[in-house]
Amino acid sequence: MNMQTKPPGNGAGPQRRKPRRTPKGRQVDLQALDEVVALLGDKPRRRDLLIEHLHLIQDEYGHLSAAHLTALAAEMKMALTEVYEVATFYAHFDVVKEGDTPPPAVTVRVCDSLSCAMAGAEKLLAQLPGKLGKDVRVVRAPCMGACDHAPVCAVGHVQVMKADVESVAKKALVRPHAHAIKPPLDFEHYVAAGGYKVLGEALTGKRTRDDLIKIVSDAGLRGLGGAGFPTGRKWSLVRGEPGPRLMAVNGDEGEPGTFKDRFYLEKDPHRFIEGMLTAAFVVEATDIYFYLRDEYPEIRLMLEQELAKVEQAGLTRHTNVHLRRGAGAYICGEESAMIESIEGKRGLPRHRPPYVAQVGIFGRPTLVQNVETLYWLRDLVERGAEWFTSQGRREKKGFRSFSVSGRVKNPGVKVAPTGVTIRELIEEFSGGMLDGHTFKGFLPGGASGGVFPVSLADLPLDFGTMEKHGGFVGSHAVVILSDKDDMKAVALNLMKFFEDESCGQCTPCRVGTEKAVKLMERGPWNVELLTELSTAMRDASICGLGQAAPNPLVSVLTYFPEDLTKPLKNW
């Protein structure tokens, strides 16, 4: 007999299930729904704004409760699983499961990436919990884009530069909130100094799109976010795709050692904005999505104010600018992962082809540019390609912005001729090595660019010069190492970063970085096994994170064999 129709003991006939009084799944708490509705106000409930709405809740309550996530899903007419998987993907969202205790009102994040580790981050992590007490949470965090002021902590969303226990405790006591910085040149002063003339000439037809493409092509301007793709060629490729076309600006510089985009946004934001709007004019982008990392809240608040002035002046009549906020995911510096995040999803890199120039945001052809690339556009147009190409050393042309940190006297952003060497960067631009430190090695391109010895410090730095040695200059993030640094500890710190920041989509990266960290921590280092593991990660990972993660490990194995026999020594 069919069990579903088996008669009950009294012989009354087949059993029937009573109808449900409530829908399936977690029920919406009406108070939580009212709170979410009040926070969202008249903002659209579009899917691509999910991360923005999660930020609103996180900022207001300090965490994301199960009740608020359920209410947000109902309000946006999304499945709770979709909302939950996005919220749990990003490090800056604190998701609290039902029945769990919310985190303390104040969270202190201590950067433990390389430059901060060298400057004493581990001591801060050990001492701060006892100093701050149980009402303040202390957690590790990846690079915050202030490597020239290491060590760095963030109290809530406010960063403490050159942090020590007392300065962090003092800031945590007042529970600070981020405020917009005041740029040296705001909109009014920038216009008075001749700003927006290039954009104005473009919008009025005095400069054609082909004219602008020719200028950047003749100058040899390349993408300065790390890939180095020729800008003029990229513009032409995107223009060749059918409209409507879109544009994305990558302001998510999460590479340890990189902070140049922050420097330029703080120094002269409208020079960047003019370049951004001019590039959008060239490719006829109807919308611009500016994706800025969440670690820069003061810059984001300033940009909101300044972009409003630009719009009021009628300078955005050819496009619409949308400022989007990252949420603590290094992988979103990869262009396709950034686009996924702009669409309100987890930042998982896409398989290619098709490339984002063909199928980008919302499936439309998309121009992706870095902050610094756009920053130099006005100068190139006004001064001409010859001004740019006349600079350089050792037959290289142009200049580069190097983020220099580590064991030098004067860290910071150094604008230097293309083809400059590491030794020249140290001696001419950074005040030399710190007293008591002897130059031992360097990172030419941040965490993924490799670690190299003094014997390679006289190579000209440019795209293509470090590749033959197993590295690259990437975003030009230079970290200087000394005889006080254990190269095994350097490689381990960088591999831990990649392990933590892997999006988890592909096994070679997800499992490979974790396995490498365990092998490196346990020691002694098995060179053959670590080399085999590195090869698998490079060959089989989906995107550049997994492909480049072994670079520091392999370069230490290659160039610092004397350190391999020594006990692991952290800072």
Coordinates of C-alpha atoms in Angstrom, one line a residue:
M1 CA 0.0 0.0 0.0
N2 CA 1.2 3.5 -0.8
M3 CA 2.4 5.0 2.5
Q4 CA 1.0 8.4 1.6
T5 CA -2.6 7.0 1.5
K6 CA -2.4 4.5 4.3
P7 CA -5.5 4.9 6.4
P8 CA -5.2 6.0 10.0
G9 CA -5.9 3.6 12.8
N10 CA -9.6 4.5 13.0
G11 CA -10.2 3.7 9.4
A12 CA -11.4 7.2 8.6
G13 CA -9.7 7.3 5.2
P14 CA -6.4 8.8 3.8
Q15 CA -4.5 11.3 5.8
R16 CA -4.1 14.9 4.5
R17 CA -1.5 17.5 5.5
K18 CA -2.8 20.6 7.0
P19 CA -2.1 23.7 4.9
R20 CA 0.8 25.9 6.1
R21 CA -0.1 29.0 7.9
T22 CA 3.2 30.7 6.9
P23 CA 5.4 30.6 3.8
K24 CA 8.4 28.3 3.7
G25 CA 11.7 29.5 4.9
R26 CA 12.7 32.1 7.5
Q27 CA 9.9 34.5 8.4
V28 CA 10.3 38.2 8.1
D29 CA 10.5 40.1 11.4
L30 CA 8.2 43.1 11.0
Q31 CA 10.4 45.4 13.1
A32 CA 13.5 44.5 11.1
L33 CA 11.6 45.1 7.9
D34 CA 10.6 48.6 9.1
E35 CA 14.2 49.3 10.0
V36 CA 15.4 48.2 6.6
V37 CA 12.7 50.2 4.7
A38 CA 13.6 53.3 6.7
L39 CA 17.3 52.9 5.9
L40 CA 16.7 52.4 2.2
G41 CA 14.2 55.2 1.9
D42 CA 13.5 56.0 -1.7
K43 CA 16.6 54.2 -3.0
P44 CA 15.9 51.8 -5.8
R45 CA 15.6 48.1 -4.8
R46 CA 17.6 46.9 -7.8
R47 CA 19.8 43.8 -7.6
D48 CA 23.0 45.6 -8.5
L49 CA 22.5 47.8 -5.4
L50 CA 22.6 44.9 -2.9
I51 CA 26.1 45.6 -1.6
E52 CA 25.3 49.3 -1.2
H53 CA 22.2 48.4 0.9
L54 CA 24.2 45.9 3.0
H55 CA 26.6 48.8 3.7
L56 CA 23.7 50.9 5.0
I57 CA 22.7 48.2 7.5
Q58 CA 26.3 47.5 8.5
D59 CA 27.0 51.2 9.1
E60 CA 23.9 51.7 11.1
Y61 CA 23.9 48.6 13.4
G62 CA 27.6 47.5 13.3
H63 CA 26.7 44.1 11.9
L64 CA 24.3 42.2 9.7
S65 CA 21.7 40.2 11.7
A66 CA 19.8 37.3 10.4
A67 CA 16.6 39.3 10.8
H68 CA 17.9 42.3 8.8
L69 CA 19.2 40.0 6.0
T70 CA 15.8 38.3 5.8
A71 CA 14.0 41.6 5.7
L72 CA 16.4 43.0 3.0
A73 CA 15.8 39.9 0.9
A74 CA 12.1 40.3 1.2
E75 CA 12.2 44.0 0.4
M76 CA 14.4 43.5 -2.7
K77 CA 12.4 40.4 -3.8
M78 CA 15.5 38.2 -3.7
A79 CA 16.1 34.8 -2.3
L80 CA 17.7 34.9 1.1
T81 CA 20.4 32.6 -0.1
E82 CA 21.5 35.2 -2.7
V83 CA 21.7 37.9 -0.1
Y84 CA 23.5 35.7 2.4
E85 CA 26.1 34.5 0.0
V86 CA 27.0 38.0 -1.0
A87 CA 27.1 39.3 2.6
T88 CA 29.4 36.5 3.7
F89 CA 31.8 36.9 0.8
Y90 CA 33.1 40.3 1.8
A91 CA 35.3 40.8 4.8
H92 CA 33.8 44.1 5.9
F93 CA 30.4 42.7 6.5
D94 CA 29.9 41.1 9.9
V95 CA 27.1 38.5 9.5
V96 CA 25.6 37.4 12.8
K97 CA 23.7 34.1 12.7
E98 CA 20.5 33.7 14.6
G99 CA 21.3 33.1 18.3
D100 CA 24.9 34.3 18.0
T101 CA 26.2 37.3 19.9
P102 CA 26.8 40.5 17.8
P103 CA 30.3 41.8 17.7
P104 CA 31.3 44.6 20.1
A105 CA 30.4 48.2 19.1
V106 CA 34.0 49.0 18.2
T107 CA 36.2 46.9 16.0
V108 CA 40.0 47.6 15.6
R109 CA 41.5 46.2 12.4
V110 CA 45.3 45.8 12.4
C111 CA 47.0 45.6 9.1
D112 CA 49.3 42.6 9.0
S113 CA 50.5 42.9 5.4
L114 CA 54.2 43.1 4.7
S115 CA 55.1 46.7 5.3
C116 CA 53.0 46.9 8.5
A117 CA 54.4 43.5 9.6
M118 CA 57.9 44.9 9.2
A119 CA 56.9 47.9 11.3
G120 CA 55.5 46.0 14.3
A121 CA 51.9 44.8 13.5
E122 CA 52.4 41.6 15.3
K123 CA 53.2 43.4 18.6
L124 CA 50.1 45.5 18.2
L125 CA 48.0 42.4 17.7
A126 CA 49.5 40.9 20.8
Q127 CA 49.1 44.0 23.0
L128 CA 45.9 45.7 21.9
P129 CA 43.4 43.1 23.2
G130 CA 44.7 43.5 26.8
K131 CA 44.8 47.3 26.5
L132 CA 41.3 47.8 24.9
G133 CA 39.4 45.2 26.9
K134 CA 36.5 42.9 26.0
D135 CA 34.3 45.7 24.7
V136 CA 36.6 46.2 21.7
R137 CA 37.3 43.6 19.1
V138 CA 40.8 43.3 17.6
V139 CA 41.2 41.5 14.3
R140 CA 43.8 41.1 11.6
A141 CA 43.2 42.9 8.3
P142 CA 44.9 42.9 4.9
C143 CA 46.6 46.0 3.4
M144 CA 44.8 49.3 4.0
G145 CA 46.6 51.3 1.3
A146 CA 48.8 53.3 3.7
C147 CA 52.0 51.4 3.6
D148 CA 54.1 54.6 3.8
H149 CA 52.6 55.2 7.3
A150 CA 53.1 51.7 8.7
P151 CA 51.9 50.2 11.0
V152 CA 48.3 51.1 10.3
C153 CA 45.1 50.3 12.2
A154 CA 41.5 51.1 11.5
V155 CA 39.2 52.0 14.4
G156 CA 35.9 51.4 12.9
H157 CA 36.4 53.2 9.5
V158 CA 39.0 55.7 10.7
Q159 CA 42.6 54.8 10.1
V160 CA 45.4 55.4 12.6
M161 CA 48.7 56.0 10.9
K162 CA 52.1 55.0 12.5
A163 CA 50.0 53.3 15.1
D164 CA 51.0 52.3 18.6
V165 CA 49.0 50.9 21.5
E166 CA 48.3 54.3 23.0
S167 CA 47.2 56.1 19.8
V168 CA 44.8 53.3 18.9
A169 CA 43.4 53.1 22.5
K170 CA 42.8 56.8 22.4
K171 CA 41.0 56.7 19.1
A172 CA 38.9 53.6 20.2
L173 CA 37.8 55.5 23.3
V174 CA 36.0 58.2 21.2
R175 CA 34.6 55.8 18.6
P176 CA 35.3 58.1 15.7
H177 CA 33.3 58.4 12.5
A178 CA 34.8 59.1 9.0
H179 CA 34.5 62.6 7.6
A180 CA 35.2 63.9 4.1
I181 CA 38.7 65.1 3.7
K182 CA 39.2 68.6 2.2
P183 CA 41.2 68.3 -1.0
P184 CA 43.9 70.9 -1.7
L185 CA 42.0 71.8 -4.9
D186 CA 38.3 71.6 -4.6
F187 CA 36.0 72.2 -7.6
E188 CA 36.0 76.0 -7.5
H189 CA 39.8 76.3 -7.2
Y190 CA 40.4 73.6 -9.8
V191 CA 38.2 75.4 -12.4
A192 CA 39.9 78.7 -11.5
A193 CA 43.3 77.1 -12.2
G194 CA 42.2 76.1 -15.7
G195 CA 40.6 72.8 -14.9
Y196 CA 37.9 71.1 -17.1
K197 CA 39.2 72.9 -20.2
V198 CA 40.2 69.6 -21.9
L199 CA 36.8 68.1 -21.1
G200 CA 35.0 71.3 -22.2
E201 CA 36.9 71.2 -25.6
A202 CA 35.8 67.6 -26.1
L203 CA 32.2 68.2 -25.3
T204 CA 32.0 71.2 -27.6
G205 CA 33.7 69.4 -30.5
K206 CA 37.0 71.3 -30.4
R207 CA 38.8 68.0 -29.8
T208 CA 37.5 64.9 -31.5
R209 CA 37.6 61.4 -30.1
D210 CA 40.2 60.4 -32.7
D211 CA 42.4 63.3 -31.6
L212 CA 42.3 62.2 -28.0
I213 CA 43.0 58.5 -28.9
K214 CA 46.0 59.7 -31.0
I215 CA 47.5 61.7 -28.2
V216 CA 47.4 58.9 -25.6
S217 CA 48.7 56.4 -28.2
D218 CA 51.6 58.6 -29.3
A219 CA 52.5 59.1 -25.6
G220 CA 52.5 55.4 -25.0
L221 CA 50.2 55.7 -22.0
R222 CA 49.4 52.3 -20.5
G223 CA 47.1 51.0 -17.9
L224 CA 48.8 51.8 -14.6
G225 CA 46.8 49.4 -12.4
G226 CA 49.2 46.6 -13.1
A227 CA 48.5 45.0 -16.5
G228 CA 50.0 47.8 -18.6
F229 CA 47.7 47.5 -21.6
P230 CA 48.0 50.4 -24.1
T231 CA 45.3 52.9 -23.3
G232 CA 44.7 54.2 -26.8
R233 CA 44.3 50.6 -28.1
K234 CA 41.8 49.8 -25.3
W235 CA 39.8 52.9 -26.2
S236 CA 39.7 51.9 -29.9
L237 CA 38.6 48.3 -29.0
V238 CA 35.8 49.4 -26.8
R239 CA 34.6 52.0 -29.4
G240 CA 34.5 49.3 -32.0
E241 CA 31.8 47.4 -30.0
P242 CA 28.1 48.2 -30.4
G243 CA 26.5 50.5 -27.9
P244 CA 25.4 51.2 -25.4
R245 CA 28.8 51.1 -23.9
L246 CA 29.7 51.5 -20.2
M247 CA 32.8 52.4 -18.2
A248 CA 34.2 51.1 -14.9
V249 CA 37.0 52.8 -12.9
N250 CA 39.1 50.5 -10.7
G251 CA 39.8 52.2 -7.5
D252 CA 40.2 49.0 -5.5
E253 CA 44.0 49.0 -5.1
G254 CA 44.4 46.2 -2.6
E255 CA 47.8 45.0 -3.6
P256 CA 50.1 45.1 -0.5
G257 CA 52.5 47.9 -1.0
T258 CA 50.3 49.9 -3.3
F259 CA 48.9 53.3 -2.3
K260 CA 49.4 55.6 -5.3
D261 CA 45.8 55.9 -6.3
R262 CA 45.0 57.1 -2.8
F263 CA 47.7 59.7 -3.1
Y264 CA 46.3 61.1 -6.3
L265 CA 42.7 61.2 -5.2
E266 CA 43.7 63.0 -2.0
K267 CA 46.1 65.4 -3.8
D268 CA 44.0 66.5 -6.8
P269 CA 40.7 64.6 -7.2
H270 CA 39.3 66.8 -10.0
R271 CA 42.3 66.1 -12.3
F272 CA 41.3 62.4 -12.0
I273 CA 37.5 63.2 -12.5
E274 CA 38.3 65.3 -15.6
G275 CA 40.3 62.4 -17.0
M276 CA 37.5 59.9 -16.2
L277 CA 34.8 62.1 -17.8
T278 CA 37.0 62.6 -20.9
A279 CA 37.6 58.9 -21.3
A280 CA 33.8 58.3 -21.0
F281 CA 33.3 60.9 -23.8
V282 CA 35.9 59.1 -26.1
V283 CA 34.1 55.7 -25.9
E284 CA 30.6 57.2 -25.6
A285 CA 30.0 55.5 -22.3
T286 CA 26.4 56.2 -21.1
D287 CA 27.3 55.4 -17.5
I288 CA 30.5 55.3 -15.3
Y289 CA 30.8 53.0 -12.3
F290 CA 33.6 54.1 -10.0
Y291 CA 34.5 51.2 -7.7
L292 CA 36.4 52.6 -4.7
R293 CA 37.8 50.4 -1.9
D294 CA 36.0 50.6 1.4
E295 CA 39.3 51.4 3.2
Y296 CA 39.1 55.0 1.9
P297 CA 35.9 56.3 3.5
E298 CA 37.2 59.9 3.8
I299 CA 38.0 60.0 0.1
R300 CA 34.6 58.5 -0.8
L301 CA 32.7 61.1 1.2
M302 CA 34.8 63.9 -0.4
L303 CA 34.2 62.5 -3.9
E304 CA 30.4 62.4 -3.3
Q305 CA 30.6 66.1 -2.5
E306 CA 32.9 67.0 -5.4
L307 CA 31.0 64.9 -8.0
A308 CA 27.8 66.6 -7.0
K309 CA 29.4 70.0 -7.9
V310 CA 30.7 68.6 -11.2
E311 CA 27.2 67.4 -12.1
Q312 CA 25.6 70.7 -11.1
A313 CA 28.0 72.5 -13.4
G314 CA 26.7 70.4 -16.3
L315 CA 30.0 68.6 -16.9
T316 CA 28.4 65.1 -16.7
R317 CA 25.7 65.7 -19.3
H318 CA 27.2 63.1 -21.6
T319 CA 27.2 60.3 -18.9
N320 CA 26.0 59.3 -15.5
V321 CA 28.5 58.7 -12.6
H322 CA 27.8 56.0 -10.0
L323 CA 30.1 55.8 -7.0
R324 CA 30.2 52.2 -5.8
R325 CA 31.7 51.0 -2.5
G326 CA 33.9 47.9 -2.2
A327 CA 33.6 45.8 0.9
G328 CA 37.0 44.4 1.7
A329 CA 37.9 41.9 -1.1
Y330 CA 41.3 42.0 -2.8
I331 CA 40.0 39.8 -5.6
C332 CA 37.8 42.7 -6.8
G333 CA 40.9 44.4 -8.1
E334 CA 40.6 41.9 -10.9
E335 CA 38.5 43.6 -13.5
S336 CA 35.9 40.9 -14.1
A337 CA 35.5 40.3 -10.3
M338 CA 35.1 44.0 -9.8
I339 CA 32.3 44.0 -12.5
E340 CA 30.6 41.1 -10.7
S341 CA 30.7 43.2 -7.5
I342 CA 29.4 46.3 -9.2
E343 CA 26.4 44.1 -10.3
G344 CA 25.8 43.3 -6.6
K345 CA 27.3 39.8 -6.6
R346 CA 30.2 38.0 -5.1
G347 CA 33.5 39.0 -6.6
L348 CA 34.3 35.9 -8.6
P349 CA 36.5 36.4 -11.7
R350 CA 34.8 35.4 -14.9
H351 CA 36.2 32.9 -17.5
R352 CA 37.5 34.7 -20.6
P353 CA 36.8 35.1 -23.4
P354 CA 34.6 37.1 -23.8
Y355 CA 36.6 40.0 -22.4
V356 CA 35.0 42.8 -20.5
A357 CA 35.6 45.2 -23.4
Q358 CA 33.0 43.0 -25.2
V359 CA 30.8 41.7 -22.4
G360 CA 31.2 43.7 -19.2
I361 CA 28.8 45.4 -16.8
F362 CA 25.2 44.1 -17.4
G363 CA 26.5 42.3 -20.5
R364 CA 27.5 45.6 -22.2
P365 CA 30.9 46.5 -23.7
T366 CA 32.9 48.1 -20.9
L367 CA 36.0 50.3 -20.7
V368 CA 37.9 49.5 -17.5
Q369 CA 40.5 52.1 -16.4
N370 CA 42.7 52.6 -13.3
V371 CA 42.6 55.8 -11.3
E372 CA 46.2 56.9 -12.1
T373 CA 45.9 56.3 -15.8
L374 CA 42.9 58.8 -15.9
Y375 CA 44.8 61.2 -13.6
W376 CA 47.5 61.9 -16.2
L377 CA 45.1 62.3 -19.1
R378 CA 44.7 66.1 -18.8
D379 CA 48.4 66.7 -18.6
L380 CA 49.0 64.5 -21.7
V381 CA 46.4 66.5 -23.7
E382 CA 47.5 69.9 -22.6
R383 CA 51.3 69.3 -22.7
G384 CA 51.4 66.9 -25.6
A385 CA 52.7 63.4 -26.1
E386 CA 56.3 64.8 -26.5
W387 CA 56.2 66.1 -22.9
F388 CA 55.6 62.5 -21.7
T389 CA 57.9 60.6 -24.0
S390 CA 60.8 63.1 -23.4
Q391 CA 61.2 61.7 -19.9
G392 CA 62.8 58.4 -19.0
R393 CA 66.1 56.7 -18.5
R394 CA 67.9 53.9 -20.3
E395 CA 65.9 54.3 -23.5
K396 CA 62.6 54.0 -21.6
K397 CA 60.0 56.7 -22.2
G398 CA 57.7 58.5 -19.7
F399 CA 57.5 58.3 -16.0
R400 CA 55.9 56.1 -13.3
S401 CA 54.5 56.5 -9.9
F402 CA 56.2 54.2 -7.4
S403 CA 54.7 53.4 -4.1
V404 CA 57.8 53.0 -1.9
S405 CA 57.7 51.5 1.6
G406 CA 59.7 49.3 3.8
R407 CA 63.3 50.0 5.1
V408 CA 63.8 53.5 3.6
K409 CA 64.0 56.8 5.4
N410 CA 61.4 58.6 3.3
P411 CA 58.6 56.2 2.1
G412 CA 55.8 57.5 -0.1
V413 CA 54.7 58.0 -3.8
K414 CA 57.7 58.8 -5.9
V415 CA 57.2 60.1 -9.5
A416 CA 60.3 58.9 -11.2
P417 CA 61.5 58.4 -14.8
T418 CA 60.6 55.1 -16.4
G419 CA 63.7 53.0 -16.4
V420 CA 64.8 54.1 -13.0
T421 CA 66.4 51.4 -10.9
I422 CA 65.6 50.2 -7.5
R423 CA 69.0 51.5 -6.2
E424 CA 68.2 54.9 -7.6
L425 CA 64.7 54.9 -6.1
I426 CA 66.3 54.2 -2.7
E427 CA 69.2 56.7 -2.9
E428 CA 67.7 59.6 -5.1
F429 CA 64.0 59.5 -4.2
S430 CA 63.7 57.9 -0.8
G431 CA 66.5 59.3 1.3
G432 CA 68.5 56.0 1.5
M433 CA 68.1 53.0 3.7
L434 CA 67.1 53.4 7.4
D435 CA 70.0 53.8 9.7
G436 CA 71.3 50.4 10.8
H437 CA 69.8 48.6 7.8
T438 CA 71.7 47.1 4.9
F439 CA 69.9 46.7 1.6
K440 CA 69.1 43.0 1.0
G441 CA 66.2 42.6 -1.4
F442 CA 63.1 44.2 -2.8
L443 CA 59.6 43.7 -4.2
P444 CA 59.2 45.6 -7.5
G445 CA 55.5 45.0 -7.9
G446 CA 53.8 44.4 -4.6
A447 CA 52.8 41.0 -3.2
S448 CA 52.5 39.3 -6.6
G449 CA 55.6 40.8 -8.3
G450 CA 58.2 38.6 -6.7
V451 CA 61.1 39.1 -4.2
F452 CA 64.5 39.9 -5.6
P453 CA 68.1 40.3 -4.4
V454 CA 70.5 43.3 -4.5
S455 CA 72.2 41.8 -7.6
L456 CA 69.1 42.8 -9.6
A457 CA 68.7 46.3 -8.1
D458 CA 70.3 48.0 -11.1
L459 CA 67.7 46.7 -13.7
P460 CA 65.6 49.4 -15.4
L461 CA 62.0 49.2 -14.0
D462 CA 59.3 49.1 -16.6
F463 CA 56.7 46.7 -18.0
G464 CA 58.6 43.7 -19.4
T465 CA 61.9 44.1 -17.6
M466 CA 61.4 41.8 -14.6
E467 CA 59.5 39.1 -16.4
K468 CA 62.6 37.3 -17.5
H469 CA 63.6 37.0 -13.8
G470 CA 60.3 35.6 -12.7
G471 CA 58.5 38.8 -11.6
F472 CA 56.9 42.0 -12.8
V473 CA 56.5 45.7 -11.8
G474 CA 52.7 45.5 -11.9
S475 CA 51.3 48.5 -10.1
H476 CA 54.8 49.7 -9.2
A477 CA 54.5 48.9 -5.5
V478 CA 58.1 48.8 -4.2
V479 CA 58.9 47.3 -0.8
I480 CA 62.5 47.6 0.3
L481 CA 63.9 44.8 2.5
S482 CA 67.1 44.7 4.6
D483 CA 69.4 42.4 6.5
K484 CA 66.9 42.5 9.4
D485 CA 64.3 40.7 7.3
D486 CA 64.0 36.9 6.9
M487 CA 63.1 36.2 3.3
K488 CA 61.2 33.1 4.3
A489 CA 59.1 35.2 6.6
V490 CA 58.5 37.7 3.8
A491 CA 57.3 34.9 1.4
L492 CA 55.1 33.4 4.1
N493 CA 53.5 36.7 4.9
L494 CA 52.6 37.2 1.3
M495 CA 51.3 33.7 0.8
K496 CA 49.1 34.1 3.9
F497 CA 47.7 37.2 2.2
F498 CA 46.8 35.2 -0.9
E499 CA 45.4 32.4 1.1
D500 CA 43.0 34.8 2.9
E501 CA 42.1 36.7 -0.2
S502 CA 41.5 33.8 -2.5
C503 CA 37.9 33.9 -3.7
G504 CA 37.7 30.1 -3.5
Q505 CA 36.2 29.6 -7.0
C506 CA 39.0 27.4 -8.3
T507 CA 40.7 24.5 -6.5
P508 CA 44.3 25.3 -7.5
C509 CA 44.2 28.7 -5.8
R510 CA 41.9 27.9 -2.9
V511 CA 43.7 24.7 -1.9
G512 CA 47.1 25.6 -3.2
T513 CA 47.6 28.7 -1.2
E514 CA 46.4 26.9 2.0
K515 CA 48.7 24.0 1.4
A516 CA 51.6 26.2 0.6
V517 CA 51.1 28.1 3.9
K518 CA 51.1 24.9 5.9
L519 CA 54.2 23.6 4.2
M520 CA 56.0 26.9 4.7
E521 CA 55.1 27.2 8.4
R522 CA 55.9 23.6 9.2
G523 CA 59.4 23.6 7.6
P524 CA 62.0 22.7 6.7
W525 CA 61.0 23.8 3.2
N526 CA 60.7 21.0 0.7
V527 CA 61.9 22.8 -2.4
E528 CA 60.8 20.1 -4.8
L529 CA 57.3 19.9 -3.4
L530 CA 56.8 23.6 -3.1
T531 CA 58.0 24.1 -6.7
E532 CA 55.6 21.4 -7.9
L533 CA 52.7 23.0 -6.0
S534 CA 53.6 26.5 -7.4
T535 CA 53.6 25.1 -10.9
A536 CA 50.1 23.7 -10.5
M537 CA 48.8 27.0 -9.1
R538 CA 50.3 29.0 -12.0
D539 CA 49.1 26.6 -14.7
A540 CA 45.6 25.9 -13.5
S541 CA 44.2 28.9 -11.6
I542 CA 41.4 30.9 -13.2
C543 CA 42.7 34.4 -12.6
G544 CA 45.9 36.3 -11.8
L545 CA 45.6 35.9 -8.0
G546 CA 46.3 32.2 -8.1
Q547 CA 48.6 32.4 -11.1
A548 CA 50.8 35.0 -9.3
A549 CA 50.5 33.9 -5.7
P550 CA 53.6 31.5 -6.0
N551 CA 55.8 34.3 -7.4
P552 CA 57.3 35.4 -4.0
L553 CA 57.7 31.8 -2.9
V554 CA 59.5 30.7 -6.1
S555 CA 61.7 33.8 -6.2
V556 CA 62.8 33.3 -2.6
L557 CA 63.6 29.7 -3.4
T558 CA 65.6 30.9 -6.4
Y559 CA 67.4 34.0 -5.1
F560 CA 67.8 33.5 -1.4
P561 CA 68.9 29.8 -0.9
E562 CA 71.0 30.9 2.1
D563 CA 67.8 31.8 4.0
L564 CA 66.2 28.4 3.5
T565 CA 68.4 26.6 6.0
K566 CA 67.8 29.1 8.8
P567 CA 64.9 28.9 11.3
L568 CA 61.8 30.9 10.4
K569 CA 62.1 34.3 12.1
N570 CA 59.1 36.7 12.1
W571 CA 59.2 40.3 13.0

